[in-house]
Short mmCIF file of N, CA and C in Angstrom, two decimals:
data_model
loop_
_atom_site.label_atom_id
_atom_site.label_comp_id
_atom_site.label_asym_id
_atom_site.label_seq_id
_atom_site.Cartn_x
_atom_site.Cartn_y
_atom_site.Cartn_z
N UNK A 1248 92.93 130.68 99.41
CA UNK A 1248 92.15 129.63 100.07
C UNK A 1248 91.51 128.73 99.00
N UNK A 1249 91.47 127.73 99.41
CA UNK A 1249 91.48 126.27 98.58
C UNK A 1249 90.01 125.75 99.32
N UNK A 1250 88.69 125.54 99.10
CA UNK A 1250 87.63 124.72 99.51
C UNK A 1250 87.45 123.50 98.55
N UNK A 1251 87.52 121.99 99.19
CA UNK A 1251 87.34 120.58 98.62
C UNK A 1251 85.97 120.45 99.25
N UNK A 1252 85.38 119.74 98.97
CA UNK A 1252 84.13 118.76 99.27
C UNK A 1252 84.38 117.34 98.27
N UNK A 1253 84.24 116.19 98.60
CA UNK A 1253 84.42 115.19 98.45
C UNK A 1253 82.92 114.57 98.37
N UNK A 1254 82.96 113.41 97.92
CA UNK A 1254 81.36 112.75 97.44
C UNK A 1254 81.28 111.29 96.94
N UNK A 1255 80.12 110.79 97.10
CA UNK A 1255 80.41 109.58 96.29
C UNK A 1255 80.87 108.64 97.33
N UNK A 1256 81.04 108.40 98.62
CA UNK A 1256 81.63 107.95 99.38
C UNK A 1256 80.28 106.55 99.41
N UNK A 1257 80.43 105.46 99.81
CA UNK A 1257 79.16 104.62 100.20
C UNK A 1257 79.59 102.97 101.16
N UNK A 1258 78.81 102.49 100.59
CA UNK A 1258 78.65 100.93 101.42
C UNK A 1258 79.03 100.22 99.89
N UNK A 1259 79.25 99.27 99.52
CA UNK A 1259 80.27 98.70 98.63
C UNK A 1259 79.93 97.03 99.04
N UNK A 1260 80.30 95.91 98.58
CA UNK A 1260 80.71 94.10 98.72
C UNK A 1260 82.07 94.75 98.00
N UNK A 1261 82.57 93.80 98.70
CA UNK A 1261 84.30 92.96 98.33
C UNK A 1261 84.49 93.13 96.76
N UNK A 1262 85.05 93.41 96.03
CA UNK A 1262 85.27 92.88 94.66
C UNK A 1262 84.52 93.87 93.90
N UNK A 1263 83.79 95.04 94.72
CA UNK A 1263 83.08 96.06 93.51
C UNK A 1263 83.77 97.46 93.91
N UNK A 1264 82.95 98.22 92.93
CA UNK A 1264 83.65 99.81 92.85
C UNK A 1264 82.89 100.80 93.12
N UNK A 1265 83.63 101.78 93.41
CA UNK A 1265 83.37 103.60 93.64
C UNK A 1265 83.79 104.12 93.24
N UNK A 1266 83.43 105.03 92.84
CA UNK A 1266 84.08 106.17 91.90
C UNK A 1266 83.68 107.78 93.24
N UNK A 1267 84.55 108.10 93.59
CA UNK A 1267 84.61 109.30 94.61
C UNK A 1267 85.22 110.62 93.69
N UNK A 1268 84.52 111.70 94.14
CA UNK A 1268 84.66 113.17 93.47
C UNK A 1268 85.46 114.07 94.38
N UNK A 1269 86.02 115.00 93.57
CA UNK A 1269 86.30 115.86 94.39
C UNK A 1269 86.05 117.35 94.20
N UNK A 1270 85.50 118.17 94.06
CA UNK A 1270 84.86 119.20 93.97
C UNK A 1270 86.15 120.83 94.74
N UNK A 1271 86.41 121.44 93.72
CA UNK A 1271 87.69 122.56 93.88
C UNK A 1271 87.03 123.91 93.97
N UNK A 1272 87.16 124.85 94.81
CA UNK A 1272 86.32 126.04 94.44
C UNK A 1272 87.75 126.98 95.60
N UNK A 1273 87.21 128.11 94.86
CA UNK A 1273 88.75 129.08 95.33
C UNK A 1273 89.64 129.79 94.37
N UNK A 1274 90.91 129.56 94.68
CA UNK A 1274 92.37 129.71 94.02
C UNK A 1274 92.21 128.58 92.47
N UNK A 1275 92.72 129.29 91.74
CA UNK A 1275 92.69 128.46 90.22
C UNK A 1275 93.29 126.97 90.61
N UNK A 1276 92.31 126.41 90.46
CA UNK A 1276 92.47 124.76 90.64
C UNK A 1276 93.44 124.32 89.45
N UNK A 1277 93.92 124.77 88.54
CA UNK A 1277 95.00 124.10 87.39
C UNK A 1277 96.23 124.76 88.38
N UNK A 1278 96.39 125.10 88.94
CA UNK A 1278 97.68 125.84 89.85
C UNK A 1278 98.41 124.81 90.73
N UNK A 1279 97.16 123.07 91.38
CA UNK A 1279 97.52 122.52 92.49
C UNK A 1279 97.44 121.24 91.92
N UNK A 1280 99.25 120.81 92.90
CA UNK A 1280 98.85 119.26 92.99
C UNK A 1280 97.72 118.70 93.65
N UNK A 1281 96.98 117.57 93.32
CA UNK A 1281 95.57 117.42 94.18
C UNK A 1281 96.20 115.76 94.50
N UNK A 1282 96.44 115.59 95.65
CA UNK A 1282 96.34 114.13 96.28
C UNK A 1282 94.97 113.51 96.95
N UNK A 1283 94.65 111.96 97.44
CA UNK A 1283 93.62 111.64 97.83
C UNK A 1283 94.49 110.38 98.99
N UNK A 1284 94.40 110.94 100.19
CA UNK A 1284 94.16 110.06 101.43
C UNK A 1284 92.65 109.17 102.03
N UNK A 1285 93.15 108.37 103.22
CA UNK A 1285 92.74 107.68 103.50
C UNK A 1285 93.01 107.76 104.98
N UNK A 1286 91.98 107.30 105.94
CA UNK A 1286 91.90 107.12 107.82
C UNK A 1286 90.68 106.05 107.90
N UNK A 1287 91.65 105.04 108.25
CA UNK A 1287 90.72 104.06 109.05
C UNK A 1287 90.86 104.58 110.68
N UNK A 1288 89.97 103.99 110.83
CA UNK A 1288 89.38 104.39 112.75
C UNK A 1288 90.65 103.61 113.08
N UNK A 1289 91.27 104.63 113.98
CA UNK A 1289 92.74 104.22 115.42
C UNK A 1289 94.12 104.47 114.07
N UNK A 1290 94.15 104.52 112.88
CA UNK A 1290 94.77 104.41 112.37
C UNK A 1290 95.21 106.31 111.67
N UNK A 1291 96.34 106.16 111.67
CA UNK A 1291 96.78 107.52 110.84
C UNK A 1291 96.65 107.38 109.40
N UNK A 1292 96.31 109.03 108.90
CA UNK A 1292 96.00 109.11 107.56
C UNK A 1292 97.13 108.61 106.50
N UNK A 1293 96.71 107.83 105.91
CA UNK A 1293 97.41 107.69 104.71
C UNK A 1293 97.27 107.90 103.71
N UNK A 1294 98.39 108.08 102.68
CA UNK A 1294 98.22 108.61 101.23
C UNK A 1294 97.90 107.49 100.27
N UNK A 1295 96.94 107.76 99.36
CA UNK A 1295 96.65 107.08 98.30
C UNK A 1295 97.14 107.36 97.03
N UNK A 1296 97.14 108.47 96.55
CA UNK A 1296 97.18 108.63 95.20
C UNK A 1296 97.39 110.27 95.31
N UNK A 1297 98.36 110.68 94.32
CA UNK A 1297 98.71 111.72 93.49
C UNK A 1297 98.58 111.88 91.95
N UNK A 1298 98.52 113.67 91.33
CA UNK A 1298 98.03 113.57 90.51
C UNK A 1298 98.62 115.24 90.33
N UNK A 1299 99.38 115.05 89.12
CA UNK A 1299 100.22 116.39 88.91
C UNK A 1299 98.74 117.74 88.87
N UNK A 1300 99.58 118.82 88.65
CA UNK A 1300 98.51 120.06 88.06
C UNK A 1300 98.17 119.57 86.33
N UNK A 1301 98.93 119.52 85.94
CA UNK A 1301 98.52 119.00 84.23
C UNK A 1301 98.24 117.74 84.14
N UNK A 1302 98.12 117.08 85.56
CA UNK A 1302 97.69 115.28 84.99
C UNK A 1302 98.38 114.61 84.67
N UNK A 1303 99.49 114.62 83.80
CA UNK A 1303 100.68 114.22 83.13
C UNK A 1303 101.09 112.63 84.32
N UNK A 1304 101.39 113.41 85.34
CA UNK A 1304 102.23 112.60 86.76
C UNK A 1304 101.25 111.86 87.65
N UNK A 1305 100.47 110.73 87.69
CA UNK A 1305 100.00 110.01 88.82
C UNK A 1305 101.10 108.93 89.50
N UNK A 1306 100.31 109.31 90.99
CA UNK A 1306 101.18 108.09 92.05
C UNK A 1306 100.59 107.29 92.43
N UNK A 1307 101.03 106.18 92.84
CA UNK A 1307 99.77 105.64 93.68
C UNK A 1307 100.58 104.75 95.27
N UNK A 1308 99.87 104.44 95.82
CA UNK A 1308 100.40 103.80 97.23
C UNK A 1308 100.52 102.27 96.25
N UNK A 1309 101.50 101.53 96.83
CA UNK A 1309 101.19 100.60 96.89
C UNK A 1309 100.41 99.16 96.71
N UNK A 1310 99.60 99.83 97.75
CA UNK A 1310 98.40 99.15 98.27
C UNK A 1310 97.20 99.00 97.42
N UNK A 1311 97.04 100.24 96.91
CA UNK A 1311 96.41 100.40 95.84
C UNK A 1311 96.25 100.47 94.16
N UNK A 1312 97.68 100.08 94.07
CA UNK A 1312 98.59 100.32 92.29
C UNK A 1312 97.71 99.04 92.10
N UNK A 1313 97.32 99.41 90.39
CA UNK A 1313 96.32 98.76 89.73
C UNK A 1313 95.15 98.58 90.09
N UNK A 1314 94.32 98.72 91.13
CA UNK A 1314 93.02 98.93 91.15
C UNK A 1314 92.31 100.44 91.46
N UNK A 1315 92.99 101.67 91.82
CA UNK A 1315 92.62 102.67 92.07
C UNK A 1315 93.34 103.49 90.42
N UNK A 1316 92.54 104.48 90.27
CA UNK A 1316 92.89 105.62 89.32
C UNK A 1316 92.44 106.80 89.84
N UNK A 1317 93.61 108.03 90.01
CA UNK A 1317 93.18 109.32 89.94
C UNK A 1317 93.08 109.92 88.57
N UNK A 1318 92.35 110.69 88.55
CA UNK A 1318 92.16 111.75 87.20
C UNK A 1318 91.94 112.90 87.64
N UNK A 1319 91.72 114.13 86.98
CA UNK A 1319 91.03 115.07 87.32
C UNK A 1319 90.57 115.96 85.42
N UNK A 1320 89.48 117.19 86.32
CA UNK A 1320 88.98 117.99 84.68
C UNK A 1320 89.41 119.32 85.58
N UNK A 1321 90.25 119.85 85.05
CA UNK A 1321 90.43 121.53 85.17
C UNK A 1321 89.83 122.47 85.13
N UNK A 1322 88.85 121.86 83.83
CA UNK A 1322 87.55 122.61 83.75
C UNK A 1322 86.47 122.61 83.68
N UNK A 1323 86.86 121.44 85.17
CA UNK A 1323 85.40 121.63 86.02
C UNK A 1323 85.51 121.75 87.43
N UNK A 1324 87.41 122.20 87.67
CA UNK A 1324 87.52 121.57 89.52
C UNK A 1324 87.13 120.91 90.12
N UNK A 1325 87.39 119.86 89.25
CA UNK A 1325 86.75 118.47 89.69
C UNK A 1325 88.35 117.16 89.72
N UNK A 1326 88.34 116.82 90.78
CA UNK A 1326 89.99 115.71 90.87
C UNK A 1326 88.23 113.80 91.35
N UNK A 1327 89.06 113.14 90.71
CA UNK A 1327 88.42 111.70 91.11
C UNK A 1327 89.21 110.56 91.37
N UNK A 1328 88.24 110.04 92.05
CA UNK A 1328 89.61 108.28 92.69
C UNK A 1328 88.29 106.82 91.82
N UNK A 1329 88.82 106.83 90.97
CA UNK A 1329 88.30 105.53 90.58
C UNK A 1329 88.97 104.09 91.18
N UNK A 1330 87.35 103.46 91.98
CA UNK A 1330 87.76 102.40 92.80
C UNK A 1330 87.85 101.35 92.41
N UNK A 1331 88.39 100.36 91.70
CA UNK A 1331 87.94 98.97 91.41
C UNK A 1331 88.73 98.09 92.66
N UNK A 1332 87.99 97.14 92.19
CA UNK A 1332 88.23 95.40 92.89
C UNK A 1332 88.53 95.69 94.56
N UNK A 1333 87.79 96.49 95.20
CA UNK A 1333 87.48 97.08 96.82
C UNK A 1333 87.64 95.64 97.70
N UNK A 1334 88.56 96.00 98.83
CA UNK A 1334 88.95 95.27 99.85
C UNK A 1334 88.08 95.88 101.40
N UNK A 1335 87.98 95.27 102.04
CA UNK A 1335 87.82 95.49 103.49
C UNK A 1335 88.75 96.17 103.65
N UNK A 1336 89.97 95.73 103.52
CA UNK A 1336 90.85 97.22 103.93
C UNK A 1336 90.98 98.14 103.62
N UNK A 1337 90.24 98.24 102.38
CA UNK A 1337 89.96 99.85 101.62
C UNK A 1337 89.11 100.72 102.91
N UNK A 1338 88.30 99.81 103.53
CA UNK A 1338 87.70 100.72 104.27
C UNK A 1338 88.24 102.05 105.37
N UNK A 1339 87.67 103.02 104.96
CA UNK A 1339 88.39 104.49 105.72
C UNK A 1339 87.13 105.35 105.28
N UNK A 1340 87.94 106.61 106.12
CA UNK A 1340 87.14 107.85 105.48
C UNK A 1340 88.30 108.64 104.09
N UNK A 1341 87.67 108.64 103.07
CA UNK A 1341 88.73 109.24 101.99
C UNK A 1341 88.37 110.59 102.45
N UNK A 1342 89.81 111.29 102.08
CA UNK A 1342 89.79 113.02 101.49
C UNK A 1342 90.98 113.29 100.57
N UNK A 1343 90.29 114.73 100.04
CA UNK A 1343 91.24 114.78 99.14
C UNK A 1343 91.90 115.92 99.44
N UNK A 1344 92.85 116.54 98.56
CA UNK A 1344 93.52 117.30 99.43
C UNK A 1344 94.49 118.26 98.10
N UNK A 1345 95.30 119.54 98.10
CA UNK A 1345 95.58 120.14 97.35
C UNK A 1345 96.91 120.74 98.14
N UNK A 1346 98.07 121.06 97.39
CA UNK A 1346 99.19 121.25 97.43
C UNK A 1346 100.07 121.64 96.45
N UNK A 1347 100.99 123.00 96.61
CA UNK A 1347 101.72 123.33 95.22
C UNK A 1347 102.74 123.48 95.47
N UNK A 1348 103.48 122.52 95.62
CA UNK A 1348 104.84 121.75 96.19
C UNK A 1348 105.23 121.05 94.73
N UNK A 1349 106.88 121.23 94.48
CA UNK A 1349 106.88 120.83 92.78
C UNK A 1349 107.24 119.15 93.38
N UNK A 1350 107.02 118.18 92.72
CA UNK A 1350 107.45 116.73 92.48
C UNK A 1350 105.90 116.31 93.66
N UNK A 1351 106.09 114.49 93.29
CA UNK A 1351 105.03 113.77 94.08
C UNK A 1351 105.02 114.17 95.36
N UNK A 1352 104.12 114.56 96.11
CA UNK A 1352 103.99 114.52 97.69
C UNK A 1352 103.32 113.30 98.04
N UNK A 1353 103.68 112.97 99.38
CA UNK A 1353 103.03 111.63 99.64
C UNK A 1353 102.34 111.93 101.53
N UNK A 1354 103.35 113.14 102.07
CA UNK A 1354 103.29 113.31 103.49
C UNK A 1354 102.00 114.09 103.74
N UNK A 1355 101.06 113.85 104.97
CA UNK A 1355 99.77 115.09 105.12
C UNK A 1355 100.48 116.28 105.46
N UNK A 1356 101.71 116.53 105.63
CA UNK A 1356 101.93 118.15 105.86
C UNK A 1356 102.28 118.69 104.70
N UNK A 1357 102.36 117.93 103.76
CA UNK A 1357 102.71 118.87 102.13
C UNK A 1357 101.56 119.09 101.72
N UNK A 1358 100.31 118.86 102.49
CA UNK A 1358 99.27 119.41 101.97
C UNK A 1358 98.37 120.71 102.53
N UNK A 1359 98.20 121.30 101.86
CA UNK A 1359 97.33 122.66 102.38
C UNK A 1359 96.12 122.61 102.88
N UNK A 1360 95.37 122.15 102.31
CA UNK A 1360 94.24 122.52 102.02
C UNK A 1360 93.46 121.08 101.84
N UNK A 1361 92.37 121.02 102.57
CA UNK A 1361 91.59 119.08 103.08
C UNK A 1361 90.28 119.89 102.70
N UNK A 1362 89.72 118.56 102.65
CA UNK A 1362 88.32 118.51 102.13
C UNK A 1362 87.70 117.47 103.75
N UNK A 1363 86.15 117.52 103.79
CA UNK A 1363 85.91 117.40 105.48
C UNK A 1363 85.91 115.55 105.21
N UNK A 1364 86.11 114.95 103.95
CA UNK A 1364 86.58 113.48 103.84
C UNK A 1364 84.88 113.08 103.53
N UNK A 1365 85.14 111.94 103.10
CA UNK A 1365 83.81 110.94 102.53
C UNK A 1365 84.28 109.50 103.14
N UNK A 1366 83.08 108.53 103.48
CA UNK A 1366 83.05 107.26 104.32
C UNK A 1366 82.91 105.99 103.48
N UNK A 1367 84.08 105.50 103.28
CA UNK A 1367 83.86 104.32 102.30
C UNK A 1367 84.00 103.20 102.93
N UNK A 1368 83.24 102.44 102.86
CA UNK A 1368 82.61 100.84 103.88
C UNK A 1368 82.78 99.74 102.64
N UNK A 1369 83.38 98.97 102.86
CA UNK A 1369 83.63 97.66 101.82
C UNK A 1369 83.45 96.10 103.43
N UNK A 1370 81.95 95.75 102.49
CA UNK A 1370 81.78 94.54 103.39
C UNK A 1370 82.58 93.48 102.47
N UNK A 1371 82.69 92.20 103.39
CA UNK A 1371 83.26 91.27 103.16
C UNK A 1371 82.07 90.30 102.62
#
C-alpha cells in the first residue's frame, strides 16, 4: 500500500505559478513510477506529467510541455509539479498518483495508488 497526500494547491492570476507537492509514505517510494493528473468539474481525469522511478524519464501532456516540470527526491518521498505561466484552463483538482508498470503511463488505470487531489484555481 502506497499513501499520497498532495499540497500546495491555491488561487493563482493568469501568467503566475505553483509549485504542488506530493508526499509518499508506504512501499519504498524509489520502486514507483509517480504520475500527476488533472479533473476539471464535468470533465474526465487527465494526465499531466510522468516521471520515471530514477527520474531519468519525464512526460508531459501536451498541453502542458514547457511550462509544467515534474521532479521528485527519493529521499524524501516527495514527487512535485512545478507550475509556470498558469492558464484558466489549468484550472482542476490535481493528484498525483503511483504505478510500477515499466515505460511512460499516461491512462488512470495504470495507476494504483491516488492521492485525495489538491484545488488549483487560475483567475483570468
Amino acid at each position: 500500500q502506497v499513501q499520497l497526500v498532495e499540497s500546495g494547491g491555491g488561487l493563482v492570476q493568469a501568467g503566475g505559478s505553483l509549485r504542488l507537492s506530493c508526499a509518499a509514505s508506504g512501499r519504498p517510494f524509489g520502486n514507483y513510477n509517480m504520475g500527476w493528473f488533472r479533473q476539471a468539474p464535468g470533465k474526465e481525469r487527465d494526465f499531466v506529467a510522468h516521471i520515471s522511478w530514477n527520474g531519468y524519464t519525464q512526460y508531459y501532456a501536451d498541453s502542458v510541455k514547457g511550462r509544467f516540470t515534474i521532479s521528485r527526491d527519493n529521499a524524501k518521498n516527495m514527487v512535485y509539479l512545478q507550475m509556470n505561466s498558469l492558464k484558466p484552463e489549468d484550472t482542476a483538482v490535481y493528484y498525483c498518483a503511483s504505478n510500477r508498470m515499466s515505460g511512460v503511463q499516461i491512462r488512470v488505470a495504470s495507476y494504483a495508488y491516488w492521492g485525495q487531489g489538491t484545488q488549483v484555481t487560475v483567475s483570468s
